PDB file of C-alpha atoms in Angstrom:
ATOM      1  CA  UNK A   1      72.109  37.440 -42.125  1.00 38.00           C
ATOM      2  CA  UNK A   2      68.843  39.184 -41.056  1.00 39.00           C
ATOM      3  CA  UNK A   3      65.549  37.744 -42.122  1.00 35.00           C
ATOM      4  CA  UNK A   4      64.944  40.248 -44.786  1.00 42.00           C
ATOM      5  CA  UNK A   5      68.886  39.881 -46.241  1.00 41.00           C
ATOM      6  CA  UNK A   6      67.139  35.707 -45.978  1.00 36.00           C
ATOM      7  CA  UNK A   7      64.156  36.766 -48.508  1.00 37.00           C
ATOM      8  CA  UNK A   8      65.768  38.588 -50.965  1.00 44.00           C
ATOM      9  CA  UNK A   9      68.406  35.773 -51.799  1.00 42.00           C
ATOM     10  CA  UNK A  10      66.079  32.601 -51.383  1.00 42.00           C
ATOM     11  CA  UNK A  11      63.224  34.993 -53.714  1.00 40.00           C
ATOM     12  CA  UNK A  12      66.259  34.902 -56.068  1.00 45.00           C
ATOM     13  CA  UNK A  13      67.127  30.834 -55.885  1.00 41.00           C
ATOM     14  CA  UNK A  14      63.114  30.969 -56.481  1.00 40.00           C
ATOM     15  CA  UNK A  15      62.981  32.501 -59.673  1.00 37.00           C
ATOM     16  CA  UNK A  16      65.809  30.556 -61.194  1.00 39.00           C
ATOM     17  CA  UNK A  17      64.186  27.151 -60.292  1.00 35.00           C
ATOM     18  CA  UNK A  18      60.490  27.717 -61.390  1.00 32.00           C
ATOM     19  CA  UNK A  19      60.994  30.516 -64.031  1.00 29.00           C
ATOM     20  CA  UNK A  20      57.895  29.348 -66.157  1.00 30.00           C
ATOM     21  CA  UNK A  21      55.183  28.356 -63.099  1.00 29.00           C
ATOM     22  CA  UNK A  22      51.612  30.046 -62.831  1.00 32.00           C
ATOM     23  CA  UNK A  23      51.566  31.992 -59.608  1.00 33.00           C
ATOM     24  CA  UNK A  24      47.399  30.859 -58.952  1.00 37.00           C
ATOM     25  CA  UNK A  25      47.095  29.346 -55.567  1.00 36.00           C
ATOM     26  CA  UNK A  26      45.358  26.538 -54.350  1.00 41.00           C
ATOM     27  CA  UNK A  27      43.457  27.712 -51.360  1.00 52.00           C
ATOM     28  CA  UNK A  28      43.030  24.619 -49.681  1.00 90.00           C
ATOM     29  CA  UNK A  29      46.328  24.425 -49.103  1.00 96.00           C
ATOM     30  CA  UNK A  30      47.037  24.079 -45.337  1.00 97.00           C
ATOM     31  CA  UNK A  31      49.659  25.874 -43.384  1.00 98.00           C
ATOM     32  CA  UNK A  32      51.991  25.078 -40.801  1.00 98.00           C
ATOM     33  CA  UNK A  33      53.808  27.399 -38.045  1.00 98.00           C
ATOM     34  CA  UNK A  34      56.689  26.061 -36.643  1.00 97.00           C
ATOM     35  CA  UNK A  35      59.029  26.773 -33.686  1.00 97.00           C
ATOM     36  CA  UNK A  36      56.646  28.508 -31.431  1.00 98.00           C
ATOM     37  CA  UNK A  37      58.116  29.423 -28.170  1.00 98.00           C
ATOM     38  CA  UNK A  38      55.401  31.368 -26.017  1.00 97.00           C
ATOM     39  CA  UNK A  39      51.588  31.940 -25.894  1.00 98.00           C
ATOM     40  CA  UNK A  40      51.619  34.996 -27.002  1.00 97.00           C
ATOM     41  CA  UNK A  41      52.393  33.517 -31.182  1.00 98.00           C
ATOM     42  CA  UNK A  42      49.843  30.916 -29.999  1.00 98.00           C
ATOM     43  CA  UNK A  43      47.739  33.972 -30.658  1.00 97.00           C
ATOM     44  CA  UNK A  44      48.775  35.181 -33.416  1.00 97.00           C
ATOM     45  CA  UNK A  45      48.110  32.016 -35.301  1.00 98.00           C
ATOM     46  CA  UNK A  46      44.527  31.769 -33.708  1.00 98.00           C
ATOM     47  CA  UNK A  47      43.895  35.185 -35.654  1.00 97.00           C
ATOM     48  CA  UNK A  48      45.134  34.067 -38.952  1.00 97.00           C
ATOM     49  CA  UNK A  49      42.797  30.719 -38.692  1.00 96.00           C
ATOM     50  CA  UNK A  50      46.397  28.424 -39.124  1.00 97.00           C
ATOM     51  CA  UNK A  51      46.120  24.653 -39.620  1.00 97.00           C
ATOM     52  CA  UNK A  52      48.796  23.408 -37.719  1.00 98.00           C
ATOM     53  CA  UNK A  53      51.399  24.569 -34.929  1.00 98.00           C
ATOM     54  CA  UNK A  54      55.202  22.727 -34.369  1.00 98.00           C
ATOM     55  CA  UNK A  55      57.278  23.141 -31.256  1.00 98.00           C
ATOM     56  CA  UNK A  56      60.564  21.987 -30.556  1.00 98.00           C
ATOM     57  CA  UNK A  57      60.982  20.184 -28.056  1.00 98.00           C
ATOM     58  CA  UNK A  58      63.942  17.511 -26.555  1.00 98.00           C
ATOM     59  CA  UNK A  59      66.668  19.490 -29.302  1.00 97.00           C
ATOM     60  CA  UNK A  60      68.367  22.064 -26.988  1.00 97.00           C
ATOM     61  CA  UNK A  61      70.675  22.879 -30.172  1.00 94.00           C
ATOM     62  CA  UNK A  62      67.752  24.773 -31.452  1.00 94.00           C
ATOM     63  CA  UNK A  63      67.007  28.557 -30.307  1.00 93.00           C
ATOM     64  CA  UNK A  64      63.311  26.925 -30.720  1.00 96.00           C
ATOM     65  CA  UNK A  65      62.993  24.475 -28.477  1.00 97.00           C
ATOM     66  CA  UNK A  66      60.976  24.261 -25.626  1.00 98.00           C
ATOM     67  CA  UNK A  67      60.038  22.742 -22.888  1.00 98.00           C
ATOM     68  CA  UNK A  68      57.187  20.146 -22.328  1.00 98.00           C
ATOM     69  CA  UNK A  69      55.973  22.230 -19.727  1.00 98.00           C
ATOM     70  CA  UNK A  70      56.194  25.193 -22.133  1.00 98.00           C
ATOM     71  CA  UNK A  71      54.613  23.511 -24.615  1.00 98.00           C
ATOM     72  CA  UNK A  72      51.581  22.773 -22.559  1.00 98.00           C
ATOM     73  CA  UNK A  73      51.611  26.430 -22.125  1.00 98.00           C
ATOM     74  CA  UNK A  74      51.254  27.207 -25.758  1.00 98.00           C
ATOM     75  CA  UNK A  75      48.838  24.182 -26.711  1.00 98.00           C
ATOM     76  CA  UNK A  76      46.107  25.880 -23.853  1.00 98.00           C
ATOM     77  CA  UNK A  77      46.297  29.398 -25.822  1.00 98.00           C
ATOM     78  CA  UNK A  78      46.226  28.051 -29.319  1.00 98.00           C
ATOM     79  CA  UNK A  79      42.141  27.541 -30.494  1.00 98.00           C
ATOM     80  CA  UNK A  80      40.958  24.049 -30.603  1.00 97.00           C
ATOM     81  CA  UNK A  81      40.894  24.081 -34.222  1.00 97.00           C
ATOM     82  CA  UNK A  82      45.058  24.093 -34.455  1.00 98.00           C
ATOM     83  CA  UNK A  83      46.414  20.783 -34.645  1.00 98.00           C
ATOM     84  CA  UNK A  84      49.355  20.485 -32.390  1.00 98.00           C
ATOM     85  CA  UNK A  85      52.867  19.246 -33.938  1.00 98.00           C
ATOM     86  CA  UNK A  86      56.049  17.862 -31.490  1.00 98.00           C
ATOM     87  CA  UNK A  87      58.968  18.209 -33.681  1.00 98.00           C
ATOM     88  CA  UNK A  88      61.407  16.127 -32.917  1.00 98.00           C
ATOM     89  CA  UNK A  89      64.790  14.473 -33.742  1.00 96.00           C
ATOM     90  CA  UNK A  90      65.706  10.573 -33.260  1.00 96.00           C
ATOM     91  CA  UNK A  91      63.802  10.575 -29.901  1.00 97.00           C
ATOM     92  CA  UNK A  92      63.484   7.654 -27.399  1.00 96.00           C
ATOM     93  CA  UNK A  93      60.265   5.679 -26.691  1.00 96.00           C
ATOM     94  CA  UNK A  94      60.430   7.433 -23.519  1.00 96.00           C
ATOM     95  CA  UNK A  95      60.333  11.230 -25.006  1.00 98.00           C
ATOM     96  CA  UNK A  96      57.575   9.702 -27.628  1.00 98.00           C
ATOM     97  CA  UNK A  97      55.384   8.882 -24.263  1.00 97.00           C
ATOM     98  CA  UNK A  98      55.991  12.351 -22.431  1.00 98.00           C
ATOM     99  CA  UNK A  99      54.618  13.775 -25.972  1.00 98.00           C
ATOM    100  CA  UNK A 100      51.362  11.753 -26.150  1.00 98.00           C
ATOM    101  CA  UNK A 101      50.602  12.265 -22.044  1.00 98.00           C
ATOM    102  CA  UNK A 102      50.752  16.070 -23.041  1.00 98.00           C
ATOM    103  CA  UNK A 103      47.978  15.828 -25.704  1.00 98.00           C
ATOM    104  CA  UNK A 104      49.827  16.699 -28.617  1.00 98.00           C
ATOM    105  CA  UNK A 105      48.187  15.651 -32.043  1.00 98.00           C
ATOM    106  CA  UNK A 106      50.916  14.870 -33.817  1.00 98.00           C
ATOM    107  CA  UNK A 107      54.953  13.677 -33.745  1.00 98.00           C
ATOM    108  CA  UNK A 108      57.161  15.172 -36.698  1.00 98.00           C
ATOM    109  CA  UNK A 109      60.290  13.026 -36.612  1.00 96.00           C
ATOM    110  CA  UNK A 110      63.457  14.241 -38.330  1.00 94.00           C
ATOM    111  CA  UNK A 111      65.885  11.671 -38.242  1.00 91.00           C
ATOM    112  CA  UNK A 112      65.133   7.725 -36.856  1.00 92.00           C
ATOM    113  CA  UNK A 113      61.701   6.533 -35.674  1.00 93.00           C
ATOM    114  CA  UNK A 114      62.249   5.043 -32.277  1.00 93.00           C
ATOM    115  CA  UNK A 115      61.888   1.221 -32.291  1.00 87.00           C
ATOM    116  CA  UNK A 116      59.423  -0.451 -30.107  1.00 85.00           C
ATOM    117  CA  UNK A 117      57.094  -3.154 -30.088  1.00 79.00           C
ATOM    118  CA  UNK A 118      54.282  -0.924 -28.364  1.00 85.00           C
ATOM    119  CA  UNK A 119      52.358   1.128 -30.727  1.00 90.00           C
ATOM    120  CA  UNK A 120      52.968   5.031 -30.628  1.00 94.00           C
ATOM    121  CA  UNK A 121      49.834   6.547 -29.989  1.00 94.00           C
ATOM    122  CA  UNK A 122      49.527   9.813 -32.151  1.00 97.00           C
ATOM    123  CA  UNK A 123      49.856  10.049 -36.016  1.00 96.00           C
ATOM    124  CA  UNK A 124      53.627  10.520 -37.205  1.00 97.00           C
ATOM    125  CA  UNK A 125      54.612  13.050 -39.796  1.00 97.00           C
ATOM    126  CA  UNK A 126      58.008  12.104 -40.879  1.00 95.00           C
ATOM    127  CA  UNK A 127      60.522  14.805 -42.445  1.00 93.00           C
ATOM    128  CA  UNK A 128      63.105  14.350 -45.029  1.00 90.00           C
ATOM    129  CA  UNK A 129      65.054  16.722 -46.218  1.00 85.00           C
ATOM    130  CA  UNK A 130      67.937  16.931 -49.321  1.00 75.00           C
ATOM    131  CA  UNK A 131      70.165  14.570 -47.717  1.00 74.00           C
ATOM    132  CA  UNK A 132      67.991  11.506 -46.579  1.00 79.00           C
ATOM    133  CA  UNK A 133      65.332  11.977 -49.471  1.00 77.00           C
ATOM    134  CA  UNK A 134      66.094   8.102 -50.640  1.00 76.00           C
ATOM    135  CA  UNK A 135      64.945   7.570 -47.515  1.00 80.00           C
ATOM    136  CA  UNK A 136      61.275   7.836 -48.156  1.00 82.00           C
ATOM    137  CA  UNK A 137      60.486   4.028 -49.712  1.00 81.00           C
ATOM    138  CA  UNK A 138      61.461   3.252 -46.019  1.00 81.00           C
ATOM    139  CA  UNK A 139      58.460   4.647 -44.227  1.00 84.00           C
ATOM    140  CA  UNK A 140      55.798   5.021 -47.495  1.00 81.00           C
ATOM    141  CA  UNK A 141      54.566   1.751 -46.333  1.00 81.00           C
ATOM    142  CA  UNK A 142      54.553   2.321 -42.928  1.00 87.00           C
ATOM    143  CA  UNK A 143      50.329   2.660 -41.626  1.00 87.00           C
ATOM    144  CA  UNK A 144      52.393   5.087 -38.022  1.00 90.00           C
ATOM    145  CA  UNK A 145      52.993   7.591 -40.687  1.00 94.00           C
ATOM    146  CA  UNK A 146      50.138  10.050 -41.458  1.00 95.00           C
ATOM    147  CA  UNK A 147      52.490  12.266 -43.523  1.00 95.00           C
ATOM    148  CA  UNK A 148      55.584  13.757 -44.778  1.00 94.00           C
ATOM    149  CA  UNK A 149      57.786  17.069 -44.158  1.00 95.00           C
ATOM    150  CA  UNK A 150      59.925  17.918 -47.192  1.00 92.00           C
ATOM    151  CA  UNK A 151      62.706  20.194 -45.954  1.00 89.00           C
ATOM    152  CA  UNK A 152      66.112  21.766 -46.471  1.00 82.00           C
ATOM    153  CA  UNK A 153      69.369  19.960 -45.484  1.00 70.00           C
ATOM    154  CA  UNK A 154      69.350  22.271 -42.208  1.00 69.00           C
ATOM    155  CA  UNK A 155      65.802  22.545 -41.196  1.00 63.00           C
ATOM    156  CA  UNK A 156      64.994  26.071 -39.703  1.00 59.00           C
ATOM    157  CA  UNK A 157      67.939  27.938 -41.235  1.00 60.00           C
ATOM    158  CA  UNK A 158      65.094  29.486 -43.971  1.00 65.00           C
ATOM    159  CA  UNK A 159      67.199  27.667 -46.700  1.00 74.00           C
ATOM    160  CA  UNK A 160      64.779  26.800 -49.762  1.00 82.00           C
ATOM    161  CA  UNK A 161      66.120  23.260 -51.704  1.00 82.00           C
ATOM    162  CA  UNK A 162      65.540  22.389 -55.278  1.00 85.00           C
ATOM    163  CA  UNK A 163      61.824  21.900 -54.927  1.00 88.00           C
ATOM    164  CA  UNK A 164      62.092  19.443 -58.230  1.00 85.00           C
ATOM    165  CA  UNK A 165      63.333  17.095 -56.029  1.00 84.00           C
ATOM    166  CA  UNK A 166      60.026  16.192 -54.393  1.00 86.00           C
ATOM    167  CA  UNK A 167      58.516  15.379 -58.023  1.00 82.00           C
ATOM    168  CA  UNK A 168      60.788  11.869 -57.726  1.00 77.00           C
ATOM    169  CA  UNK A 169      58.360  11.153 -54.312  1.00 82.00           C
ATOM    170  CA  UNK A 170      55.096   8.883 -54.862  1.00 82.00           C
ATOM    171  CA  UNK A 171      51.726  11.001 -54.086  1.00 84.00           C
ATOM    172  CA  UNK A 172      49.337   8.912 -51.862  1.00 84.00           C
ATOM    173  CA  UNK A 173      46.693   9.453 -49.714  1.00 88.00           C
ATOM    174  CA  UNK A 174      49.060  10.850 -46.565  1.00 91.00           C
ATOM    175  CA  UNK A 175      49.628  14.308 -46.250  1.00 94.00           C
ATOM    176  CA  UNK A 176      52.875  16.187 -48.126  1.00 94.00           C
ATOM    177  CA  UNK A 177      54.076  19.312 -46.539  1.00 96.00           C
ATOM    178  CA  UNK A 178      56.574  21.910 -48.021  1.00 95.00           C
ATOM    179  CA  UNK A 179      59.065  23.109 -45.762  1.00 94.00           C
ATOM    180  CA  UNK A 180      62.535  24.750 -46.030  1.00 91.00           C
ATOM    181  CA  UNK A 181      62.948  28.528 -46.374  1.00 92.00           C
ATOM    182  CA  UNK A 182      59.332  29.566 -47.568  1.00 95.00           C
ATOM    183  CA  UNK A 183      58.397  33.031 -46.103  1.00 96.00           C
ATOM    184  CA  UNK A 184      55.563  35.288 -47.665  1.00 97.00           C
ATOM    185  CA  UNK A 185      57.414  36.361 -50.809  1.00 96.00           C
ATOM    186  CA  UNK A 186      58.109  32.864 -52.112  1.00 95.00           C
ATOM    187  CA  UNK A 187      55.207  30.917 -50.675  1.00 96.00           C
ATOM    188  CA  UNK A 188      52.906  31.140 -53.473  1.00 96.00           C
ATOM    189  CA  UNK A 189      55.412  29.793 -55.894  1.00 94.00           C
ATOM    190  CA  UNK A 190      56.344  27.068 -54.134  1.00 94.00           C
ATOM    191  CA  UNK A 191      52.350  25.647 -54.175  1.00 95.00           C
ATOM    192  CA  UNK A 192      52.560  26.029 -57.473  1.00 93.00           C
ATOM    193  CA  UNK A 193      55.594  24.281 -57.812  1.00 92.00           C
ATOM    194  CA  UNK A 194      55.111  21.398 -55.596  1.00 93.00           C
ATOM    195  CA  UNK A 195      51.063  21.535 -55.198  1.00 94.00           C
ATOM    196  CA  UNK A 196      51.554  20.472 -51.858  1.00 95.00           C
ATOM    197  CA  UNK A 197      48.566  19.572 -48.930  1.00 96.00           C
ATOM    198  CA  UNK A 198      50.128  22.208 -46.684  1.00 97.00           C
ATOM    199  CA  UNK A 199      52.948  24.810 -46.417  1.00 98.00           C
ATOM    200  CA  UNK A 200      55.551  24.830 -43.058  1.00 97.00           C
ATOM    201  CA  UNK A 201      57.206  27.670 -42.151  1.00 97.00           C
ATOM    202  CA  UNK A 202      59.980  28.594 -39.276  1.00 96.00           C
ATOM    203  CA  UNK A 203      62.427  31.452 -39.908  1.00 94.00           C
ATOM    204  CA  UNK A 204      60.203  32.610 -42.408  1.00 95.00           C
ATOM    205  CA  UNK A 205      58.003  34.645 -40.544  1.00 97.00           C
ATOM    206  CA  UNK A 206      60.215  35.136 -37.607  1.00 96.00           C
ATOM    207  CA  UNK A 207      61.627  38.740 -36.528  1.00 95.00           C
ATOM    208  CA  UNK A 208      64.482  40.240 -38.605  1.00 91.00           C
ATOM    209  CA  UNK A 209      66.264  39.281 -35.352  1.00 87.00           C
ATOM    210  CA  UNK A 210      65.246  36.450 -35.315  1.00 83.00           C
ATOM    211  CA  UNK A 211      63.987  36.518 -31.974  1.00 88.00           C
ATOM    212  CA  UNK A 212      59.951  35.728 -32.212  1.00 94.00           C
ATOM    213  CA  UNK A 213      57.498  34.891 -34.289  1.00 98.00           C
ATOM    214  CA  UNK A 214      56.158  38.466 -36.480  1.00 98.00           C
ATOM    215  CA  UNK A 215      52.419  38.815 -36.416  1.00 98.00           C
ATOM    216  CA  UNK A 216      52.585  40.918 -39.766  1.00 98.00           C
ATOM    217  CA  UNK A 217      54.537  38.236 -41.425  1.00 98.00           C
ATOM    218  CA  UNK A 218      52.594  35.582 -39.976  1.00 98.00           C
ATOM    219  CA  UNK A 219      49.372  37.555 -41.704  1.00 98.00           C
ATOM    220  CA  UNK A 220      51.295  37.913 -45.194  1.00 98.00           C
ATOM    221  CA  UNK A 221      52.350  34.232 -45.292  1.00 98.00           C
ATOM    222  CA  UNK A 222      48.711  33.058 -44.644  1.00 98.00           C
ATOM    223  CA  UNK A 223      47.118  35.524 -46.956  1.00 97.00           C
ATOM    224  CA  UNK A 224      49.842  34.842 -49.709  1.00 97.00           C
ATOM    225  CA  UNK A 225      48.676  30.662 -49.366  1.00 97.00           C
ATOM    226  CA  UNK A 226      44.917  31.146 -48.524  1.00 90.00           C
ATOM    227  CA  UNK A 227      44.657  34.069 -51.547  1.00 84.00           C
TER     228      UNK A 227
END
């Protein structure tokens, strides 16, 4: 299914969840690109003033993901302003340390935290998505975790999720992010919806291929949040 096939159904799903919401936005809300994979959509997200940027890294079952090396690539064309994001899944102590030596602001964790008794040095964002939701009591306590990533059962296949679901989650003062099939049609109902601190999108505002980040779509999504 092309990214465009991807909109129309998920603006659909949309619609029937939230029929009754008031489409005003909140324009502090923050936004997120994910799954960057080259310099060049390091510079498309300098244009459109984004908050955050995620890269994939140590999950070679993802088209996404990257290379540390690759990575460093990106983080020196991205503005100083851009917070950068290592997404991750389950990784070791070891992959934690590569991620801090390469100056990365953040670690967003699907999946387990790694155990150690030496402190991880950078601010976790930990994701949930539908299936591991119950999860959350688990790490609200935790002082490693700076914030959350709500997110469809298969994060990055730009599947939207029940966003009602995230009204059974505590607020406090760590950051929420929205994730899981938003893309610049659906965006400002999901805010919203959820009223989260900041929007993360993937397939979203990739290519109808797939293939790439879209600067156009990268410009709608942001002016669809910030608006």
């Amino acid at each position: 299914m092309n990214t465009q096939n991807i909109y129309n159904s998920n603006k659909d799903k949309d619609k029937n969840i939230n029929l009754n919401i008031n489409l005003n936005t909140n324009s502090s809300t923050k936004v997120k690109i994910c799954g960057l994979t080259s310099p060049v959509e390091a510079r498309f997200l300098n244009e459109n003033h984004v908050d955050f940027a995620g890269m994939v890294l140590f999950f070679p079952k993802s088209k996404r993901n990257i290379s540390i090396e690759q990575a460093k690539e990106i983080m020196v064309a991205l503005d100083a302003s851009i917070k950068r994001v290592a997404v991750v899944v389950s990784p070791s102590i070891e992959q934690v340390r590569q991620i801090e030596e390469a100056g990365f602001d953040y670690v967003q964790i699907h999946g387990e935290i790694p155990q150690t008794k030496a402190a991880i040095a950078i601010p976790i964002l930990k994701a949930f998505n539908v299936s591991d939701m119950d999860s959350y009591e688990k790490y609200h306590n935790d002082s490693r975790i700076a914030g959350y990533v709500f997110d469809a059962i298969e994060p990055g296949s730009g599947k939207t999720f029940d966003w009602r679901l995230v009204d059974n989650i505590p607020r406090d003062e760590k950051l929420l992010l929205l994730a899981g099939g938003l893309n610049p049609d659906n965006v400002r109902m999901a805010i919203e919806a959820v009223h989260p601190d900041g929007v993360d999108v993937s397939s979203g505002v990739e290519n109808d291929d797939r293939a790439g980040k879209n600067p156009e779509k990268i410009h709608d999504f942001v002016a669809a949040v910030k608006s």
